[in-house]
Amino acid sequence: MAGNQGTPDPNPFGFFFAPLRFAVWLSLTCIGLALLSLIMQIAVARFAWPPGQGQDRMRSLAQAEASHLGMADNAMSYRIGKRIAESVYALEFRATGLHRVVVEQRPLPVISKLAANFGEEIRIAMTGTWLVGFRLASAAGVLWLVVIVWVTGLLDGLSERAARRECAGRESANLYHRAKYFHFFGLPIALAMYCTLPFEVSPAILFYPIVLATALLSRMQWKYYKKYL
């Protein structure tokens, strides 16, 4: 009975469109992260923090994150965080008109009513853009380590896969797909929660487990890759 080795690829141009798909995915992820941060900050300010203290708390959180990046020395990571924060602010508040209503006091039909009901929460979220920007810069600072451990797990996993093929070892598509899904969905969700939750979190508490999980999941994913190509 004929196998599937001669079956043509249903999408032969998929390789050429991969960068475009990645760019779209990255843009949607950034937009979703910005909206998630806005929702989380408004919810915490509304239900968890005492009235009138939210903006000071958010400002202290942003200053703590800036100190991790070397704010006093104007380090490159701090400048990157500022640039990210400005981009998030432009997306959330300048593009939506909230900046014109809250800061410039210019009325807009629907936005003015929203600002009247959630004025304090919106100001807290405006300050919170700096928290998101600095935390994203902290995450970018360990990206090189994540890439190194991912490549290490890839090489080790492919070595294990080669040994499994030679010894006719067990193949497990479930383990491969579970590692793949946890790798590409679980870790970004953990990173998104770190960037958006308005609570003080030490970067080491999150980044070390993420680096370790990246190495283990990469190794498992490529170890149980298809036995026969």
Coordinates of C-alpha atoms in Angstrom, one line a residue:
M1 CA 0.0 0.0 0.0
A2 CA 1.4 3.4 -1.0
G3 CA 2.5 5.6 1.8
N4 CA 2.2 9.4 2.2
Q5 CA 5.8 10.2 1.3
G6 CA 4.8 11.2 -2.2
T7 CA 1.9 13.4 -1.2
P8 CA 2.6 17.0 -2.4
D9 CA 2.6 19.8 0.1
P10 CA -0.9 21.4 0.0
N11 CA 0.7 24.9 0.5
P12 CA 4.0 25.0 -1.3
F13 CA 4.2 28.8 -0.8
G14 CA 3.8 28.7 3.0
F15 CA 7.5 29.1 3.6
F16 CA 7.5 32.5 1.7
F17 CA 4.5 33.8 3.7
A18 CA 5.9 32.7 7.0
P19 CA 7.5 36.1 7.8
L20 CA 4.2 37.9 7.0
R21 CA 2.3 35.6 9.2
F22 CA 4.7 36.1 12.0
A23 CA 4.5 39.9 11.6
V24 CA 0.7 39.8 11.7
W25 CA 0.8 37.4 14.7
L26 CA 3.3 39.7 16.5
S27 CA 1.2 42.8 15.8
L28 CA -2.0 41.2 17.1
T29 CA -0.2 40.0 20.2
C30 CA 1.1 43.5 21.0
I31 CA -2.4 44.9 20.5
G32 CA -3.9 42.2 22.7
L33 CA -1.3 42.8 25.4
A34 CA -2.0 46.5 25.4
L35 CA -5.7 46.0 25.7
L36 CA -5.2 43.3 28.4
S37 CA -3.0 45.7 30.4
L38 CA -5.7 48.4 30.2
I39 CA -8.4 46.1 31.4
M40 CA -6.3 44.6 34.2
Q41 CA -5.2 48.0 35.5
I42 CA -8.7 49.5 35.5
A43 CA -10.1 46.4 37.2
V44 CA -7.5 46.5 40.0
A45 CA -7.9 50.2 40.5
R46 CA -11.6 49.9 40.6
F47 CA -12.0 46.9 43.0
A48 CA -8.7 46.3 44.8
W49 CA -7.0 49.7 45.6
P50 CA -8.5 52.3 47.9
P51 CA -9.9 55.4 46.1
G52 CA -7.4 58.1 45.5
Q53 CA -4.3 56.0 46.0
G54 CA -4.2 54.1 42.7
Q55 CA -2.1 56.5 40.7
D56 CA 0.5 56.8 43.4
R57 CA 0.7 53.0 43.7
M58 CA 1.0 52.6 39.9
R59 CA 3.7 55.3 39.8
S60 CA 5.7 53.6 42.5
L61 CA 5.4 50.2 40.7
A62 CA 6.7 51.9 37.4
Q63 CA 9.6 53.5 39.3
A64 CA 10.6 50.2 40.8
E65 CA 10.6 48.5 37.4
A66 CA 12.6 51.5 36.0
S67 CA 15.2 51.0 38.7
H68 CA 15.6 47.3 37.7
L69 CA 16.5 48.6 34.2
G70 CA 19.1 51.1 35.4
M71 CA 17.1 54.3 35.3
A72 CA 19.7 56.3 37.2
D73 CA 22.4 55.5 34.6
N74 CA 20.0 56.0 31.6
A75 CA 20.8 52.5 30.5
M76 CA 19.8 51.2 27.1
S77 CA 17.2 48.9 28.6
Y78 CA 15.7 51.9 30.3
R79 CA 15.5 53.8 27.0
I80 CA 13.9 50.8 25.3
G81 CA 11.3 50.7 28.1
K82 CA 10.5 54.3 27.6
R83 CA 10.1 53.9 23.9
I84 CA 7.8 50.9 24.4
A85 CA 5.8 52.8 27.0
E86 CA 5.3 55.7 24.6
S87 CA 4.1 53.3 21.9
V88 CA 1.7 51.6 24.3
Y89 CA 0.4 55.0 25.4
A90 CA -0.1 56.2 21.8
L91 CA -2.0 53.0 21.0
E92 CA -4.3 53.0 24.1
F93 CA -4.9 56.7 24.7
R94 CA -3.9 58.9 21.8
A95 CA -5.4 56.7 19.1
T96 CA -8.7 56.2 21.1
G97 CA -9.0 59.9 22.0
L98 CA -8.7 59.4 25.8
H99 CA -5.6 61.6 25.9
R100 CA -7.5 64.5 24.3
V101 CA -10.4 64.2 26.7
V102 CA -8.6 63.5 30.0
V103 CA -5.3 65.5 29.5
E104 CA -6.3 68.2 27.0
Q105 CA -9.9 68.5 28.3
R106 CA -11.3 68.4 24.8
P107 CA -14.8 66.9 24.6
L108 CA -15.6 63.9 22.4
P109 CA -19.0 62.3 22.0
V110 CA -18.6 58.9 23.6
I111 CA -15.1 59.2 25.2
S112 CA -16.1 62.2 27.4
K113 CA -18.8 60.1 29.1
L114 CA -16.4 57.3 29.6
A115 CA -13.9 59.6 31.1
A116 CA -16.5 61.1 33.4
N117 CA -17.4 57.7 34.8
F118 CA -13.8 56.2 35.0
G119 CA -11.6 59.3 35.2
E120 CA -9.4 58.0 38.0
E121 CA -9.1 54.5 36.6
I122 CA -8.1 56.0 33.2
R123 CA -5.4 58.1 34.8
I124 CA -4.1 55.1 36.6
A125 CA -4.0 53.1 33.3
M126 CA -2.1 56.0 31.7
T127 CA 0.6 55.8 34.4
G128 CA 0.5 52.0 34.0
T129 CA 1.7 52.2 30.4
W130 CA 5.1 52.9 31.9
L131 CA 4.9 49.7 34.0
V132 CA 4.1 47.7 30.9
G133 CA 6.9 49.3 28.9
F134 CA 9.5 48.7 31.5
R135 CA 8.4 45.1 32.1
L136 CA 8.5 44.4 28.4
A137 CA 12.0 45.8 28.3
S138 CA 13.0 43.5 31.2
A139 CA 11.6 40.5 29.2
A140 CA 13.5 41.6 26.2
G141 CA 16.7 41.7 28.2
V142 CA 16.6 37.9 28.9
L143 CA 15.5 37.1 25.3
W144 CA 19.1 36.1 24.4
L145 CA 19.1 33.6 27.2
V146 CA 15.8 32.1 26.1
V147 CA 17.1 31.7 22.6
I148 CA 20.2 30.0 23.8
V149 CA 18.4 27.4 26.0
W150 CA 15.8 26.9 23.2
V151 CA 18.6 26.0 20.7
T152 CA 20.3 23.8 23.4
G153 CA 17.0 22.0 23.9
L154 CA 16.6 21.7 20.1
L155 CA 20.0 20.1 19.6
D156 CA 19.7 17.8 22.6
G157 CA 16.2 16.8 21.5
L158 CA 17.3 16.1 17.9
S159 CA 20.1 13.9 19.3
E160 CA 17.6 12.0 21.4
R161 CA 15.3 11.7 18.3
A162 CA 18.2 10.2 16.2
A163 CA 18.9 7.7 18.9
R164 CA 15.2 6.8 19.1
R165 CA 15.0 6.2 15.4
E166 CA 18.1 4.0 15.3
C167 CA 16.8 1.9 18.2
A168 CA 13.2 1.8 17.0
G169 CA 12.1 3.6 20.1
R170 CA 8.6 4.6 21.0
E171 CA 7.0 7.5 19.2
S172 CA 4.6 9.8 21.1
A173 CA 2.7 12.4 19.1
N174 CA 0.9 13.4 22.3
L175 CA 4.1 14.4 24.1
Y176 CA 5.2 16.3 21.0
H177 CA 2.0 18.3 20.7
R178 CA 1.7 19.0 24.4
A179 CA 5.2 20.3 24.6
K180 CA 4.5 22.4 21.4
Y181 CA 1.3 23.9 22.8
F182 CA 2.8 24.7 26.3
H183 CA 5.8 26.2 24.6
F184 CA 3.9 28.5 22.2
F185 CA 0.9 29.3 24.4
G186 CA 1.7 28.7 28.1
L187 CA 4.9 30.6 28.3
P188 CA 3.6 33.7 26.4
I189 CA 0.5 33.8 28.7
A190 CA 2.8 33.7 31.8
L191 CA 4.8 36.6 30.2
A192 CA 1.6 38.5 29.4
M193 CA 0.4 38.2 33.0
Y194 CA 3.8 39.5 34.3
C195 CA 3.6 42.5 32.0
T196 CA 0.0 43.4 32.8
L197 CA -0.6 42.6 36.5
P198 CA -0.2 45.8 38.5
F199 CA 1.5 44.1 41.4
E200 CA 5.2 44.1 42.5
V201 CA 6.9 41.0 41.0
S202 CA 10.6 40.3 41.0
P203 CA 11.7 39.5 37.5
A204 CA 13.9 36.6 38.7
I205 CA 10.8 34.8 40.2
L206 CA 9.3 34.6 36.7
F207 CA 12.2 34.6 34.3
Y208 CA 14.2 31.7 35.8
P209 CA 11.2 29.3 35.6
I210 CA 10.5 30.5 32.1
V211 CA 14.0 29.8 30.9
L212 CA 14.0 26.4 32.5
A213 CA 10.6 25.5 31.1
T214 CA 11.8 26.7 27.6
A215 CA 14.7 24.3 27.7
L216 CA 12.7 21.3 28.9
L217 CA 9.8 21.9 26.5
S218 CA 12.1 22.4 23.5
R219 CA 14.0 19.2 24.3
M220 CA 10.7 17.2 24.6
Q221 CA 9.2 18.7 21.5
W222 CA 12.1 17.8 19.2
K223 CA 12.8 14.5 21.0
Y224 CA 9.4 13.3 20.0
Y225 CA 9.3 14.8 16.6
K226 CA 8.2 12.5 13.8
K227 CA 10.2 9.3 13.7
Y228 CA 10.3 9.3 9.9
L229 CA 10.4 12.4 7.8

